[in-house]
Amino acid sequence: MDTSAEPLGRAEEYASWFKALADATRIQIVSLLARRRGPMTVGEIVTASGVGQSTVSHH
């Protein structure tokens, strides 16, 4: 069994995770949700983050 390609597979998987967080607004929203430790409405996120509703909904 050739496992030489396995690390690259993992690297690609991890890269996709980081790509999903490669936006400052998205990181801000994820951080806000993590600190809250519970669900938030879009309106609450808009108020807390200072970005528009359409931007929050997009992310």
Backbone as numpy.savetxt, mean C-alpha at the origin, in Angstrom:
# Nx Ny Nz CAx CAy CAz Cx Cy Cz
16.46 -31.37 -8.51 15.62 -30.19 -8.51 16.51 -28.95 -8.51
16.32 -28.11 -9.49 17.12 -26.88 -9.62 16.45 -25.76 -8.83
17.10 -25.30 -7.78 16.55 -24.22 -6.96 17.21 -22.89 -7.26
18.05 -22.82 -8.29 18.77 -21.57 -8.58 17.82 -20.46 -9.00
16.67 -20.77 -9.58 15.72 -19.74 -10.01 14.81 -19.29 -8.87
14.77 -20.05 -7.80 13.87 -19.73 -6.69 14.13 -18.35 -6.09
15.37 -17.96 -5.78 15.57 -16.63 -5.21 15.06 -15.51 -6.12
15.23 -15.66 -7.44 14.73 -14.65 -8.36 13.22 -14.58 -8.30
12.57 -15.72 -8.19 11.12 -15.75 -8.06 10.66 -14.99 -6.83
11.35 -15.21 -5.74 11.04 -14.47 -4.51 11.29 -12.97 -4.69
12.38 -12.63 -5.34 12.71 -11.22 -5.56 11.62 -10.55 -6.38
11.13 -11.24 -7.39 10.05 -10.67 -8.21 8.77 -10.49 -7.39
8.49 -11.45 -6.52 7.31 -11.35 -5.66 7.44 -10.15 -4.73
8.60 -10.02 -4.09 8.82 -8.89 -3.19 8.79 -7.57 -3.94
9.33 -7.54 -5.14 9.32 -6.32 -5.95 7.89 -5.90 -6.24
7.01 -6.84 -6.48 5.61 -6.48 -6.74 4.96 -5.88 -5.50
5.35 -6.37 -4.32 4.82 -5.78 -3.08 5.29 -4.34 -2.94
6.58 -4.12 -3.16 7.11 -2.77 -3.02 6.55 -1.84 -4.09
6.31 -2.38 -5.27 5.71 -1.58 -6.33 4.33 -1.09 -5.91
3.59 -1.94 -5.20 2.27 -1.54 -4.73 2.35 -0.40 -3.73
3.47 -0.28 -3.04 3.64 0.79 -2.06 4.54 1.92 -2.57
4.78 1.96 -3.87 5.71 2.92 -4.45 5.08 4.29 -4.68
4.02 4.59 -3.97 3.35 5.87 -4.11 3.22 6.48 -2.71
3.64 7.73 -2.56 3.65 8.37 -1.24 2.25 8.45 -0.63
1.25 8.73 -1.45 -0.12 8.83 -0.94 -0.59 7.47 -0.44
-0.27 6.42 -1.18 -0.69 5.08 -0.77 -0.01 4.69 0.54
1.26 5.01 0.69 1.96 4.72 1.94 1.34 5.50 3.09
0.98 6.74 2.85 0.33 7.56 3.88 -0.99 6.92 4.31
-1.78 6.45 3.36 -3.07 5.83 3.68 -2.88 4.52 4.42
-1.96 3.69 3.96 -1.69 2.41 4.64 -1.20 2.67 6.07
-0.33 3.64 6.23 0.18 3.98 7.56 -0.95 4.46 8.47
-1.82 5.29 7.92 -2.97 5.79 8.69 -3.86 4.64 9.13
-4.15 3.72 8.23 -4.97 2.56 8.58 -4.29 1.67 9.60
-2.99 1.51 9.49 -2.25 0.67 10.44 -2.28 1.28 11.83
-2.11 2.60 11.90 -2.15 3.27 13.20 -3.54 3.21 13.82
-4.56 3.31 13.00 -5.94 3.27 13.49 -6.31 1.88 13.97
-5.73 0.85 13.34 -5.99 -0.55 13.69 -7.46 -0.92 13.58
-8.13 -0.32 12.64 -9.53 -0.63 12.41 -9.99 0.02 11.12
-11.19 -0.28 10.72 -11.70 0.28 9.47 -11.93 1.78 9.56
-11.79 2.44 8.43 -12.07 3.87 8.33 -12.89 4.09 7.07
-13.77 5.06 7.12 -14.51 5.42 5.92 -13.60 6.27 5.03
-13.98 6.38 3.76 -13.22 7.22 2.85 -13.21 8.66 3.37
-14.32 9.11 3.88 -14.40 10.47 4.42 -13.43 10.70 5.57
-13.28 9.72 6.44 -12.33 9.83 7.55 -10.89 9.88 7.01
-10.61 9.07 6.01 -9.26 9.07 5.43 -8.99 10.40 4.74
-9.98 10.93 4.02 -9.83 12.23 3.35 -9.49 13.31 4.38
-10.23 13.35 5.46 -10.00 14.35 6.50 -8.62 14.19 7.13
-8.25 12.97 7.45 -6.97 12.71 8.12 -5.77 12.90 7.21
-5.93 12.61 5.91 -4.78 12.65 5.00 -4.63 13.97 4.27
-5.72 14.70 4.12 -5.65 15.97 3.42 -5.63 15.85 1.90
-5.92 14.67 1.38 -6.03 14.51 -0.07 -7.50 14.34 -0.43
-7.81 14.51 -1.69 -9.19 14.48 -2.12 -9.82 13.09 -2.10
-11.13 13.08 -2.12 -11.88 11.83 -2.07 -11.56 10.93 -3.26
-11.45 11.50 -4.44 -11.17 10.67 -5.61 -9.78 10.04 -5.52
-8.82 10.77 -4.94 -7.46 10.22 -4.77 -7.48 9.07 -3.76
-8.19 9.26 -2.66 -8.28 8.21 -1.65 -8.96 6.98 -2.25
-10.04 7.19 -2.97 -10.77 6.07 -3.58 -9.88 5.34 -4.58
-9.07 6.08 -5.32 -8.18 5.47 -6.30 -7.17 4.54 -5.63
-6.65 4.97 -4.50 -5.62 4.18 -3.81 -6.22 3.14 -2.92
